[in-house]
């Protein structure tokens, strides 16, 4: 199964953009890239997902490298409420069972300084 | 609209007992999955239900079981509790099965086994 690699932690200043990287060098052509985040004392929260093209929604943007071996979650203006663990997860379109379970790695703990 | 509701929020049980946790998905969501979160192992997939059928199961012993009802509500049961079963148990729901959809998680049930 394709795996993801993320930095253990990152720091950001409030109101500045944050770029959270994810490496997935063994990604297959049918793997969707999903991002979730987990705020303290809460369950994970879906952020965004994409396949090949960059994606934007009200929470964040997802930039996917042309070779798809890496991706970056972009928070345009970090707030204190964005302090959380961010998980990058691959979901395989081909495998209807494995693709329907989320395999969480260690994620990136984002700390936001006021 | 109401989110994913898990009950109870907190539970203390004694070794050897059994426990049942409940999850009410978002109205209209038919796929329900369960996850276990511990400090040592992180977030791990337990099982997935869709249309009252278990579609996928993680690598957990047979003491862990679940079911889904016709209204999509789900329960999970752990029998013969062990100290290592102390964890946050999270339920997630999705409209349908498919990697092009995100999951909505509940806030979890914190189980402590003493």
mmCIF file of C-alpha atoms in Angstrom:
data_model
loop_
_atom_site.group_PDB
_atom_site.id
_atom_site.type_symbol
_atom_site.label_atom_id
_atom_site.label_comp_id
_atom_site.label_asym_id
_atom_site.label_seq_id
_atom_site.Cartn_x
_atom_site.Cartn_y
_atom_site.Cartn_z
ATOM 1 C CA UNK A 1 0.000 0.000 0.000
ATOM 2 C CA UNK A 2 1.212 3.501 -0.805
ATOM 3 C CA UNK A 3 2.351 5.374 2.298
ATOM 4 C CA UNK A 4 2.657 9.013 3.219
ATOM 5 C CA UNK A 5 5.424 10.890 5.014
ATOM 6 C CA UNK A 6 4.793 14.099 6.929
ATOM 7 C CA UNK A 7 6.941 16.209 9.263
ATOM 8 C CA UNK A 8 6.169 15.522 12.914
ATOM 9 C CA UNK A 9 5.537 19.157 13.739
ATOM 10 C CA UNK A 10 5.441 22.649 12.300
ATOM 11 C CA UNK A 11 5.060 26.130 13.715
ATOM 12 C CA UNK A 12 3.311 29.087 12.211
ATOM 13 C CA UNK A 13 2.460 32.637 13.169
ATOM 14 C CA UNK A 14 -1.136 33.690 13.379
ATOM 15 C CA UNK A 15 -2.559 35.291 10.226
ATOM 16 C CA UNK A 16 0.277 33.970 8.069
ATOM 17 C CA UNK A 17 -0.085 31.263 5.398
ATOM 18 C CA UNK A 18 0.868 27.713 6.303
ATOM 19 C CA UNK A 19 2.124 25.082 3.866
ATOM 20 C CA UNK A 20 1.872 21.538 5.208
ATOM 21 C CA UNK A 21 3.813 19.052 3.036
ATOM 22 C CA UNK A 22 3.113 15.385 2.392
ATOM 23 C CA UNK A 23 5.306 12.978 0.449
ATOM 24 C CA UNK A 24 3.755 9.956 -1.227
ATOM 25 C CA UNK A 25 6.401 8.751 -3.663
ATOM 26 C CA UNK A 26 4.755 5.329 -4.212
ATOM 27 C CA UNK A 27 1.311 6.748 -4.998
ATOM 28 C CA UNK A 28 -0.640 4.900 -7.673
ATOM 29 C CA UNK A 29 -2.696 6.484 -10.414
ATOM 30 C CA UNK A 30 -5.929 5.594 -8.629
ATOM 31 C CA UNK A 31 -5.029 6.940 -5.171
ATOM 32 C CA UNK A 32 -7.017 9.937 -3.967
ATOM 33 C CA UNK A 33 -5.191 12.296 -1.597
ATOM 34 C CA UNK A 34 -7.260 13.169 1.467
ATOM 35 C CA UNK A 35 -6.478 15.527 4.327
ATOM 36 C CA UNK A 36 -8.034 15.443 7.778
ATOM 37 C CA UNK A 37 -7.231 17.374 10.903
ATOM 38 C CA UNK A 38 -7.852 16.638 14.557
ATOM 39 C CA UNK A 39 -8.310 19.482 16.977
ATOM 40 C CA UNK A 40 -7.662 18.830 20.674
ATOM 41 C CA UNK A 41 -10.336 16.706 22.324
ATOM 42 C CA UNK A 42 -12.263 16.214 19.084
ATOM 43 C CA UNK A 43 -12.609 13.572 16.396
ATOM 44 C CA UNK A 44 -10.835 14.059 13.057
ATOM 45 C CA UNK A 45 -12.367 16.558 10.658
ATOM 46 C CA UNK A 46 -12.359 16.228 6.871
ATOM 47 C CA UNK A 47 -10.472 19.110 5.244
ATOM 48 C CA UNK A 48 -10.074 18.488 1.530
ATOM 49 C CA UNK A 49 -9.270 15.844 -1.073
ATOM 50 C CA UNK A 50 -8.105 15.619 -4.672
ATOM 51 C CA UNK A 51 -6.854 13.297 -7.374
ATOM 52 C CA UNK A 52 -4.741 15.212 -9.870
ATOM 53 C CA UNK A 53 -5.762 18.860 -10.007
ATOM 54 C CA UNK A 54 -5.354 21.481 -7.320
ATOM 55 C CA UNK A 55 -8.466 21.923 -5.186
ATOM 56 C CA UNK A 56 -9.851 24.798 -3.158
ATOM 57 C CA UNK A 57 -12.597 24.934 -0.566
ATOM 58 C CA UNK A 58 -13.588 27.263 2.239
ATOM 59 C CA UNK A 59 -11.151 25.643 4.659
ATOM 60 C CA UNK A 60 -7.986 25.211 2.625
ATOM 61 C CA UNK A 61 -6.301 24.600 -0.717
ATOM 62 C CA UNK A 62 -4.640 21.402 -1.875
ATOM 63 C CA UNK A 63 -1.720 21.678 -4.254
ATOM 64 C CA UNK A 64 -0.751 18.407 -5.941
ATOM 65 C CA UNK A 65 2.622 18.053 -7.654
ATOM 66 C CA UNK A 66 2.551 17.282 -11.357
ATOM 67 C CA UNK A 67 4.058 13.818 -10.767
ATOM 68 C CA UNK A 68 1.685 13.351 -7.776
ATOM 69 C CA UNK A 69 4.543 12.185 -5.567
ATOM 70 C CA UNK A 70 3.879 14.991 -3.129
ATOM 71 C CA UNK A 71 1.130 17.383 -2.110
ATOM 72 C CA UNK A 72 0.772 20.461 0.073
ATOM 73 C CA UNK A 73 -2.130 21.561 2.212
ATOM 74 C CA UNK A 74 -2.318 25.339 2.290
ATOM 75 C CA UNK A 75 -4.043 27.293 5.035
ATOM 76 C CA UNK A 76 -4.190 30.815 3.685
ATOM 77 C CA UNK A 77 -4.317 32.644 7.030
ATOM 78 C CA UNK A 78 -3.620 30.550 10.091
ATOM 79 C CA UNK A 79 -5.684 31.235 13.183
ATOM 80 C CA UNK A 80 -5.244 29.882 16.686
ATOM 81 C CA UNK A 81 -8.174 27.558 15.967
ATOM 82 C CA UNK A 82 -6.126 25.870 13.211
ATOM 83 C CA UNK A 83 -3.758 24.371 15.802
ATOM 84 C CA UNK A 84 -4.296 20.649 15.279
ATOM 85 C CA UNK A 85 -2.758 17.432 13.992
ATOM 86 C CA UNK A 86 -3.046 17.276 10.199
ATOM 87 C CA UNK A 87 -3.180 13.900 8.477
ATOM 88 C CA UNK A 88 -2.455 13.185 4.820
ATOM 89 C CA UNK A 89 -4.122 9.924 3.714
ATOM 90 C CA UNK A 90 -4.210 8.017 0.419
ATOM 91 C CA UNK A 91 -7.405 6.217 -0.569
ATOM 92 C CA UNK A 92 -7.329 3.705 -3.415
ATOM 93 C CA UNK A 93 -10.166 3.953 -5.916
ATOM 94 C CA UNK A 94 -9.462 0.431 -7.205
ATOM 95 C CA UNK A 95 -9.906 -1.317 -3.883
ATOM 96 C CA UNK A 96 -13.461 -0.804 -2.725
ATOM 97 C CA UNK A 97 -12.688 -2.168 0.717
ATOM 98 C CA UNK A 98 -9.253 -0.746 1.506
ATOM 99 C CA UNK A 99 -10.260 2.542 -0.063
ATOM 100 C CA UNK A 100 -13.129 2.862 2.377
ATOM 101 C CA UNK A 101 -10.947 2.767 5.462
ATOM 102 C CA UNK A 102 -8.755 5.650 6.513
ATOM 103 C CA UNK A 103 -5.176 4.656 7.329
ATOM 104 C CA UNK A 104 -3.841 7.358 9.625
ATOM 105 C CA UNK A 105 -0.116 7.931 10.036
ATOM 106 C CA UNK A 106 1.412 10.124 12.694
ATOM 107 C CA UNK A 107 0.398 13.378 11.020
ATOM 108 C CA UNK A 108 1.872 16.848 11.477
ATOM 109 C CA UNK A 109 1.207 18.730 14.689
ATOM 110 C CA UNK A 110 0.699 22.369 13.726
ATOM 111 C CA UNK A 111 1.331 24.949 16.406
ATOM 112 C CA UNK A 112 0.104 28.496 15.787
ATOM 113 C CA UNK A 113 1.733 31.350 17.667
ATOM 114 C CA UNK A 114 -0.185 34.538 18.381
ATOM 115 C CA UNK B 1 -27.955 19.678 10.642
ATOM 116 C CA UNK B 2 -26.999 17.336 13.454
ATOM 117 C CA UNK B 3 -23.543 15.798 13.306
ATOM 118 C CA UNK B 4 -22.432 12.296 14.218
ATOM 119 C CA UNK B 5 -23.595 11.537 17.743
ATOM 120 C CA UNK B 6 -21.774 9.078 19.961
ATOM 121 C CA UNK B 7 -22.991 7.914 23.339
ATOM 122 C CA UNK B 8 -21.899 7.790 26.029
ATOM 123 C CA UNK B 9 -19.093 10.354 25.991
ATOM 124 C CA UNK B 10 -17.246 8.766 28.882
ATOM 125 C CA UNK B 11 -17.297 5.272 30.324
ATOM 126 C CA UNK B 12 -15.407 3.461 33.064
ATOM 127 C CA UNK B 13 -15.488 -0.332 33.095
ATOM 128 C CA UNK B 14 -13.729 -3.099 34.961
ATOM 129 C CA UNK B 15 -11.522 -5.729 33.364
ATOM 130 C CA UNK B 16 -13.544 -8.687 32.159
ATOM 131 C CA UNK B 17 -16.741 -6.733 31.654
ATOM 132 C CA UNK B 18 -18.281 -5.982 28.294
ATOM 133 C CA UNK B 19 -19.304 -2.631 26.844
ATOM 134 C CA UNK B 20 -21.563 -1.363 24.071
ATOM 135 C CA UNK B 21 -20.990 1.975 22.376
ATOM 136 C CA UNK B 22 -23.533 3.710 20.160
ATOM 137 C CA UNK B 23 -23.220 5.882 17.071
ATOM 138 C CA UNK B 24 -25.934 7.812 15.238
ATOM 139 C CA UNK B 25 -24.670 8.957 11.833
ATOM 140 C CA UNK B 26 -25.665 12.109 10.023
ATOM 141 C CA UNK B 27 -29.179 11.737 8.656
ATOM 142 C CA UNK B 28 -29.035 10.092 5.253
ATOM 143 C CA UNK B 29 -25.518 8.741 5.684
ATOM 144 C CA UNK B 30 -25.394 5.004 5.114
ATOM 145 C CA UNK B 31 -21.748 4.169 5.714
ATOM 146 C CA UNK B 32 -20.514 3.982 9.304
ATOM 147 C CA UNK B 33 -16.968 3.198 10.384
ATOM 148 C CA UNK B 34 -15.358 2.796 13.779
ATOM 149 C CA UNK B 35 -11.832 3.722 14.850
ATOM 150 C CA UNK B 36 -9.792 3.278 18.015
ATOM 151 C CA UNK B 37 -7.351 5.988 19.110
ATOM 152 C CA UNK B 38 -4.646 5.389 21.702
ATOM 153 C CA UNK B 39 -1.489 7.383 22.481
ATOM 154 C CA UNK B 40 0.705 4.440 21.506
ATOM 155 C CA UNK B 41 -0.979 3.170 18.333
ATOM 156 C CA UNK B 42 -2.667 6.322 17.072
ATOM 157 C CA UNK B 43 -5.855 6.041 15.043
ATOM 158 C CA UNK B 44 -6.664 2.506 13.899
ATOM 159 C CA UNK B 45 -9.545 1.260 11.800
ATOM 160 C CA UNK B 46 -11.896 -1.217 13.480
ATOM 161 C CA UNK B 47 -14.704 -1.933 11.007
ATOM 162 C CA UNK B 48 -17.026 -0.450 8.407
ATOM 163 C CA UNK B 49 -20.748 -1.044 7.923
ATOM 164 C CA UNK B 50 -22.944 -0.239 4.966
ATOM 165 C CA UNK B 51 -26.559 -1.290 4.509
ATOM 166 C CA UNK B 52 -26.441 -3.315 7.733
ATOM 167 C CA UNK B 53 -23.518 -5.414 6.465
ATOM 168 C CA UNK B 54 -19.936 -5.388 7.656
ATOM 169 C CA UNK B 55 -17.897 -4.499 4.581
ATOM 170 C CA UNK B 56 -14.429 -4.222 6.030
ATOM 171 C CA UNK B 57 -12.663 -5.186 9.243
ATOM 172 C CA UNK B 58 -9.406 -4.057 10.769
ATOM 173 C CA UNK B 59 -6.834 -6.137 12.583
ATOM 174 C CA UNK B 60 -8.533 -6.461 15.950
ATOM 175 C CA UNK B 61 -9.414 -9.598 17.953
ATOM 176 C CA UNK B 62 -12.850 -11.145 17.823
ATOM 177 C CA UNK B 63 -13.742 -9.495 21.149
ATOM 178 C CA UNK B 64 -14.480 -6.417 19.074
ATOM 179 C CA UNK B 65 -17.718 -6.629 17.151
ATOM 180 C CA UNK B 66 -20.314 -4.325 15.732
ATOM 181 C CA UNK B 67 -23.573 -4.063 13.907
ATOM 182 C CA UNK B 68 -25.640 -1.596 11.961
ATOM 183 C CA UNK B 69 -29.392 -1.194 12.106
ATOM 184 C CA UNK B 70 -31.837 -0.426 9.320
ATOM 185 C CA UNK B 71 -31.817 3.275 10.264
ATOM 186 C CA UNK B 72 -27.992 3.262 9.822
ATOM 187 C CA UNK B 73 -27.350 3.664 13.541
ATOM 188 C CA UNK B 74 -24.466 1.488 14.646
ATOM 189 C CA UNK B 75 -23.211 -0.113 17.812
ATOM 190 C CA UNK B 76 -19.895 -1.640 18.674
ATOM 191 C CA UNK B 77 -19.311 -4.130 21.436
ATOM 192 C CA UNK B 78 -16.162 -5.116 23.249
ATOM 193 C CA UNK B 79 -16.348 -8.246 25.376
ATOM 194 C CA UNK B 80 -13.981 -9.390 28.122
ATOM 195 C CA UNK B 81 -12.408 -5.974 28.469
ATOM 196 C CA UNK B 82 -8.667 -5.667 28.938
ATOM 197 C CA UNK B 83 -6.690 -2.729 30.287
ATOM 198 C CA UNK B 84 -5.306 -2.156 26.792
ATOM 199 C CA UNK B 85 -8.794 -1.485 25.475
ATOM 200 C CA UNK B 86 -8.727 1.901 27.192
ATOM 201 C CA UNK B 87 -8.986 4.322 24.305
ATOM 202 C CA UNK B 88 -11.028 6.931 22.500
ATOM 203 C CA UNK B 89 -13.482 5.162 20.193
ATOM 204 C CA UNK B 90 -14.527 7.227 17.206
ATOM 205 C CA UNK B 91 -17.379 6.730 14.800
ATOM 206 C CA UNK B 92 -17.423 8.227 11.311
ATOM 207 C CA UNK B 93 -20.183 8.384 8.740
ATOM 208 C CA UNK B 94 -20.294 9.018 5.019
ATOM 209 C CA UNK B 95 -23.127 9.455 2.553
ATOM 210 C CA UNK B 96 -22.053 6.488 0.478
ATOM 211 C CA UNK B 97 -19.056 4.190 0.118
ATOM 212 C CA UNK B 98 -16.485 5.780 -2.135
ATOM 213 C CA UNK B 99 -13.076 7.401 -2.058
ATOM 214 C CA UNK B 100 -14.420 10.606 -3.583
ATOM 215 C CA UNK B 101 -16.278 11.376 -0.353
ATOM 216 C CA UNK B 102 -15.097 12.486 3.057
ATOM 217 C CA UNK B 103 -16.075 11.109 6.432
ATOM 218 C CA UNK B 104 -17.652 13.059 9.286
ATOM 219 C CA UNK B 105 -16.437 11.973 12.695
ATOM 220 C CA UNK B 106 -18.156 12.144 16.051
ATOM 221 C CA UNK B 107 -16.434 13.397 19.185
ATOM 222 C CA UNK B 108 -15.884 9.872 20.410
ATOM 223 C CA UNK B 109 -16.458 7.772 23.501
ATOM 224 C CA UNK B 110 -13.629 7.759 26.002
ATOM 225 C CA UNK B 111 -13.438 4.256 27.513
ATOM 226 C CA UNK B 112 -11.332 3.633 30.589
ATOM 227 C CA UNK B 113 -10.811 0.047 31.741
ATOM 228 C CA UNK B 114 -9.662 -0.360 35.348
#
